[in-house]
Structure formats: C-alpha cells, structure tokens
Amino acid sequence: MPTAPPSLTFNVSILNMLEHVLPHALKIPAIERLKGKKIILASNSPRRKEILRTFGLAPEIVPSTFAEDLLISDFSEPHEYPVATATHKAVQVYEKLVEENPEEAPDLVIGADTIVLTHPQPVTSDTSYSLLPSHNQELLEKPSSKEDNLRMLLDMNGNVCEVVTGLVVVYPVLSAPGYMIKSIDERSLVYFADSPKHIVEAYVESGEGIDRAGGFAIQGLGGILIRKIEGDYNNVVGFPAASFFKLLDMLVEEDEDFLSI
C-alpha cells in the first residue's frame, strides 16, 4: 500500500495537534469557532483538564510559572484576588509562547485560579444560613500540613464556604499590546454537614485534601463532608464550565476579531 509523502504526513500531524475540539463537543458557535485553533490551558490541574474534556475541548497544557504571590489584602474585594492571579497566569503563558515562536502564537489561552472563602455574606434563600452570625471572611488556600487541613475543615464543619474561581481568556488582537484579556469570577456556596470529628479526622488522614484549595475535594472522598451546594458544581471542582462557554459565546457575538486573527 502506498504511503503518504513525508511532507503530507507532517502536515497532517500538525493539523491533528492543532485540533483541540473533540468529536463529542456540542455544535454551538463558540465551539465551532475553536476548531483548528491553538488552545492552551495555563494550568497543570487534572481537574480542569478533565472538565474541559467532558465538554469536548482538549487544550494543550502549558502550566504557568507565575509565582502566585499576590496578597489578598491588596484587593478591596476578595473576589478580585483569584481573577488577578488567573490573569497573571494566562498572560505569562501567552507572552512566553509568542516570544518562543511568534509565527505560532496561541489563539486562546485559558487561565483559572480557585480560592475558598469562609463565612460568605448571605446571598442565598436558605434561611438557616441567613441567620448565621456575621464573620470576617478568611481565605483558605491549600493546607500547609495535615494539622492545617484539620483546622480548616473543623472551622467549616456545619458551616458554609464560598468557592470563587477567577477565569481568564487571552486572545490575539491587532492593537497594542497584541492581545485582549477577558475575565469573570464564578461563585458557589458549599454547605458542610455537621460531621462527627472522627469523620473529619479520617478524611484528613486520607491525604486527599492536602493539595486542594480549602482542603477538600467535593468530587472525591471529601463529598462525605458536604450537605449541599448552591451554584455550579464544576466551579467547586475547579473550572466553571457553564460560565466559560457563555463567555465564549458572548465574545463570538460581540467581538468580530475573536479567534479571527
């Protein structure tokens, strides 16, 4: 059987590498516009990768090297903090890839950062929650140790936390600095069951929560600690898929340069 010339095989392989839209993706304008485009996820999170694949996107993974050393105290609103971190991640990766190969600049870089805040302000119809006493919100990032993990979870036990993901997309435009940044923040409420201390301790000993913002994984063993959520479940896992595709749809409708350069 004759084989394709090397040049043809090479070109086909390039096309395959660039096709980040999977066959099962929904046939909606935003996803159709992504076909044949170079899509980058500026995160090494397996959970974000898995969520995107569920909805038919398989971006190239290029983790950001941004130090993530911003101070939440520098922001007037705590919800601005993950958006700023996600912006730095996405822009750093975009600029790095353009510098390395200007002729193969990415068409879309996706950045995300998720934080957990204790004692969110009452924004829910749950009257039992609305009657809870007011507290200052505390940022809960990844626990530094099992002891820190236990402290976090005992503080949230029987209480409510707010999961906030800053989501950013960066794409090329003709005007300076050569790219556009669009961002949103997605918020979900997580209601913790009033669990016996030995259950919380057993979860901490499992080690599952040690590398998770807030010290728990709702999609894993950590689900045993959760009574209910309000908002996007995927946001609690780490990537607000519904709002992401809504943002892309809006950009397709409102920005004629989006993914067209």
mmCIF file with all atom_site columns, C-alpha atoms in Angstrom, residues 127-202:
data_model
loop_
_atom_site.group_PDB
_atom_site.id
_atom_site.type_symbol
_atom_site.label_atom_id
_atom_site.label_alt_id
_atom_site.label_comp_id
_atom_site.label_asym_id
_atom_site.label_entity_id
_atom_site.label_seq_id
_atom_site.pdbx_PDB_ins_code
_atom_site.Cartn_x
_atom_site.Cartn_y
_atom_site.Cartn_z
_atom_site.occupancy
_atom_site.B_iso_or_equiv
_atom_site.pdbx_formal_charge
_atom_site.auth_seq_id
_atom_site.auth_comp_id
_atom_site.auth_asym_id
_atom_site.auth_atom_id
_atom_site.pdbx_PDB_model_num
ATOM 1  C CA . THR A 1 127 ? -32.992 30.942 55.986 1.00 0.00 ? 127 THR A CA 1
ATOM 2  C CA . SER A 1 128 ? -30.906 28.894 58.423 1.00 0.00 ? 128 SER A CA 1
ATOM 3  C CA . TYR A 1 129 ? -27.788 30.182 56.681 1.00 0.00 ? 129 TYR A CA 1
ATOM 4  C CA . SER A 1 130 ? -29.087 33.761 56.553 1.00 0.00 ? 130 SER A CA 1
ATOM 5  C CA . LEU A 1 131 ? -29.480 33.740 60.336 1.00 0.00 ? 131 LEU A CA 1
ATOM 6  C CA . LEU A 1 132 ? -25.864 32.737 60.940 1.00 0.00 ? 132 LEU A CA 1
ATOM 7  C CA . PRO A 1 133 ? -23.764 35.377 62.727 1.00 0.00 ? 133 PRO A CA 1
ATOM 8  C CA . SER A 1 134 ? -21.591 37.604 60.556 1.00 0.00 ? 134 SER A CA 1
ATOM 9  C CA . HIS A 1 135 ? -17.835 36.863 60.395 1.00 0.00 ? 135 HIS A CA 1
ATOM 10 C CA . ASN A 1 136 ? -14.867 38.250 58.540 1.00 0.00 ? 136 ASN A CA 1
ATOM 11 C CA . GLN A 1 137 ? -14.068 36.127 55.513 1.00 0.00 ? 137 GLN A CA 1
ATOM 12 C CA . GLU A 1 138 ? -10.872 34.100 55.691 1.00 0.00 ? 138 GLU A CA 1
ATOM 13 C CA . LEU A 1 139 ? -9.010  32.898 52.627 1.00 0.00 ? 139 LEU A CA 1
ATOM 14 C CA . LEU A 1 140 ? -8.401  29.157 52.634 1.00 0.00 ? 140 LEU A CA 1
ATOM 15 C CA . GLU A 1 141 ? -5.843  28.085 50.059 1.00 0.00 ? 141 GLU A CA 1
ATOM 16 C CA . LYS A 1 142 ? -4.056  24.731 50.044 1.00 0.00 ? 142 LYS A CA 1
ATOM 17 C CA . PRO A 1 143 ? -3.330  23.484 53.579 1.00 0.00 ? 143 PRO A CA 1
ATOM 18 C CA . SER A 1 144 ? 0.319   23.525 54.584 1.00 0.00 ? 144 SER A CA 1
ATOM 19 C CA . SER A 1 145 ? 0.046   20.321 56.615 1.00 0.00 ? 145 SER A CA 1
ATOM 20 C CA . LYS A 1 146 ? -2.457  17.766 57.891 1.00 0.00 ? 146 LYS A CA 1
ATOM 21 C CA . GLU A 1 147 ? -2.821  19.834 61.051 1.00 0.00 ? 147 GLU A CA 1
ATOM 22 C CA . ASP A 1 148 ? -3.667  22.888 58.960 1.00 0.00 ? 148 ASP A CA 1
ATOM 23 C CA . ASN A 1 149 ? -6.094  20.795 56.888 1.00 0.00 ? 149 ASN A CA 1
ATOM 24 C CA . LEU A 1 150 ? -7.873  19.633 60.050 1.00 0.00 ? 150 LEU A CA 1
ATOM 25 C CA . ARG A 1 151 ? -8.116  23.192 61.354 1.00 0.00 ? 151 ARG A CA 1
ATOM 26 C CA . MET A 1 152 ? -9.691  24.352 58.079 1.00 0.00 ? 152 MET A CA 1
ATOM 27 C CA . LEU A 1 153 ? -12.268 21.578 57.957 1.00 0.00 ? 153 LEU A CA 1
ATOM 28 C CA . LEU A 1 154 ? -13.256 21.836 61.617 1.00 0.00 ? 154 LEU A CA 1
ATOM 29 C CA . ASP A 1 155 ? -13.797 25.555 61.109 1.00 0.00 ? 155 ASP A CA 1
ATOM 30 C CA . MET A 1 156 ? -16.086 24.852 58.143 1.00 0.00 ? 156 MET A CA 1
ATOM 31 C CA . ASN A 1 157 ? -17.816 21.856 59.741 1.00 0.00 ? 157 ASN A CA 1
ATOM 32 C CA . GLY A 1 158 ? -21.550 22.626 59.874 1.00 0.00 ? 158 GLY A CA 1
ATOM 33 C CA . ASN A 1 159 ? -20.901 25.986 58.215 1.00 0.00 ? 159 ASN A CA 1
ATOM 34 C CA . VAL A 1 160 ? -20.822 27.427 54.712 1.00 0.00 ? 160 VAL A CA 1
ATOM 35 C CA . CYS A 1 161 ? -17.913 28.410 52.499 1.00 0.00 ? 161 CYS A CA 1
ATOM 36 C CA . GLU A 1 162 ? -17.746 30.251 49.208 1.00 0.00 ? 162 GLU A CA 1
ATOM 37 C CA . VAL A 1 163 ? -15.735 28.841 46.309 1.00 0.00 ? 163 VAL A CA 1
ATOM 38 C CA . VAL A 1 164 ? -14.591 31.511 43.866 1.00 0.00 ? 164 VAL A CA 1
ATOM 39 C CA . THR A 1 165 ? -12.859 30.834 40.561 1.00 0.00 ? 165 THR A CA 1
ATOM 40 C CA . GLY A 1 166 ? -11.247 33.608 38.578 1.00 0.00 ? 166 GLY A CA 1
ATOM 41 C CA . LEU A 1 167 ? -11.479 32.668 34.890 1.00 0.00 ? 167 LEU A CA 1
ATOM 42 C CA . VAL A 1 168 ? -9.499  34.497 32.207 1.00 0.00 ? 168 VAL A CA 1
ATOM 43 C CA . VAL A 1 169 ? -9.131  34.125 28.454 1.00 0.00 ? 169 VAL A CA 1
ATOM 44 C CA . VAL A 1 170 ? -6.367  35.802 26.454 1.00 0.00 ? 170 VAL A CA 1
ATOM 45 C CA . TYR A 1 171 ? -6.507  36.020 22.664 1.00 0.00 ? 171 TYR A CA 1
ATOM 46 C CA . PRO A 1 172 ? -4.646  37.956 19.946 1.00 0.00 ? 172 PRO A CA 1
ATOM 47 C CA . VAL A 1 173 ? -5.785  41.323 18.601 1.00 0.00 ? 173 VAL A CA 1
ATOM 48 C CA . LEU A 1 174 ? -4.166  43.789 16.213 1.00 0.00 ? 174 LEU A CA 1
ATOM 49 C CA . SER A 1 175 ? -3.944  46.682 18.678 1.00 0.00 ? 175 SER A CA 1
ATOM 50 C CA . ALA A 1 176 ? -1.241  47.015 21.357 1.00 0.00 ? 176 ALA A CA 1
ATOM 51 C CA . PRO A 1 177 ? -0.154  45.076 23.359 1.00 0.00 ? 177 PRO A CA 1
ATOM 52 C CA . GLY A 1 178 ? -1.251  42.446 20.835 1.00 0.00 ? 178 GLY A CA 1
ATOM 53 C CA . TYR A 1 179 ? -3.710  40.575 22.999 1.00 0.00 ? 179 TYR A CA 1
ATOM 54 C CA . MET A 1 180 ? -7.044  41.044 24.736 1.00 0.00 ? 180 MET A CA 1
ATOM 55 C CA . ILE A 1 181 ? -7.931  39.887 28.247 1.00 0.00 ? 181 ILE A CA 1
ATOM 56 C CA . LYS A 1 182 ? -11.454 38.973 29.298 1.00 0.00 ? 182 LYS A CA 1
ATOM 57 C CA . SER A 1 183 ? -12.237 37.789 32.802 1.00 0.00 ? 183 SER A CA 1
ATOM 58 C CA . ILE A 1 184 ? -15.075 36.730 35.069 1.00 0.00 ? 184 ILE A CA 1
ATOM 59 C CA . ASP A 1 185 ? -15.415 35.359 38.570 1.00 0.00 ? 185 ASP A CA 1
ATOM 60 C CA . GLU A 1 186 ? -17.746 32.484 39.404 1.00 0.00 ? 186 GLU A CA 1
ATOM 61 C CA . ARG A 1 187 ? -19.056 31.935 42.933 1.00 0.00 ? 187 ARG A CA 1
ATOM 62 C CA . SER A 1 188 ? -20.609 28.849 44.504 1.00 0.00 ? 188 SER A CA 1
ATOM 63 C CA . LEU A 1 189 ? -21.715 28.145 48.059 1.00 0.00 ? 189 LEU A CA 1
ATOM 64 C CA . VAL A 1 190 ? -20.776 24.873 49.732 1.00 0.00 ? 190 VAL A CA 1
ATOM 65 C CA . TYR A 1 191 ? -22.736 23.775 52.793 1.00 0.00 ? 191 TYR A CA 1
ATOM 66 C CA . PHE A 1 192 ? -20.843 21.428 55.089 1.00 0.00 ? 192 PHE A CA 1
ATOM 67 C CA . ALA A 1 193 ? -22.654 18.742 57.044 1.00 0.00 ? 193 ALA A CA 1
ATOM 68 C CA . ASP A 1 194 ? -22.231 18.791 60.811 1.00 0.00 ? 194 ASP A CA 1
ATOM 69 C CA . SER A 1 195 ? -19.917 15.778 60.768 1.00 0.00 ? 195 SER A CA 1
ATOM 70 C CA . PRO A 1 196 ? -18.534 13.986 63.843 1.00 0.00 ? 196 PRO A CA 1
ATOM 71 C CA . LYS A 1 197 ? -14.913 14.922 64.464 1.00 0.00 ? 197 LYS A CA 1
ATOM 72 C CA . HIS A 1 198 ? -13.686 11.374 63.785 1.00 0.00 ? 198 HIS A CA 1
ATOM 73 C CA . ILE A 1 199 ? -15.053 11.564 60.214 1.00 0.00 ? 199 ILE A CA 1
ATOM 74 C CA . VAL A 1 200 ? -13.247 14.847 59.590 1.00 0.00 ? 200 VAL A CA 1
ATOM 75 C CA . GLU A 1 201 ? -10.052 13.391 61.054 1.00 0.00 ? 201 GLU A CA 1
ATOM 76 C CA . ALA A 1 202 ? -10.357 10.269 58.901 1.00 0.00 ? 202 ALA A CA 1
#
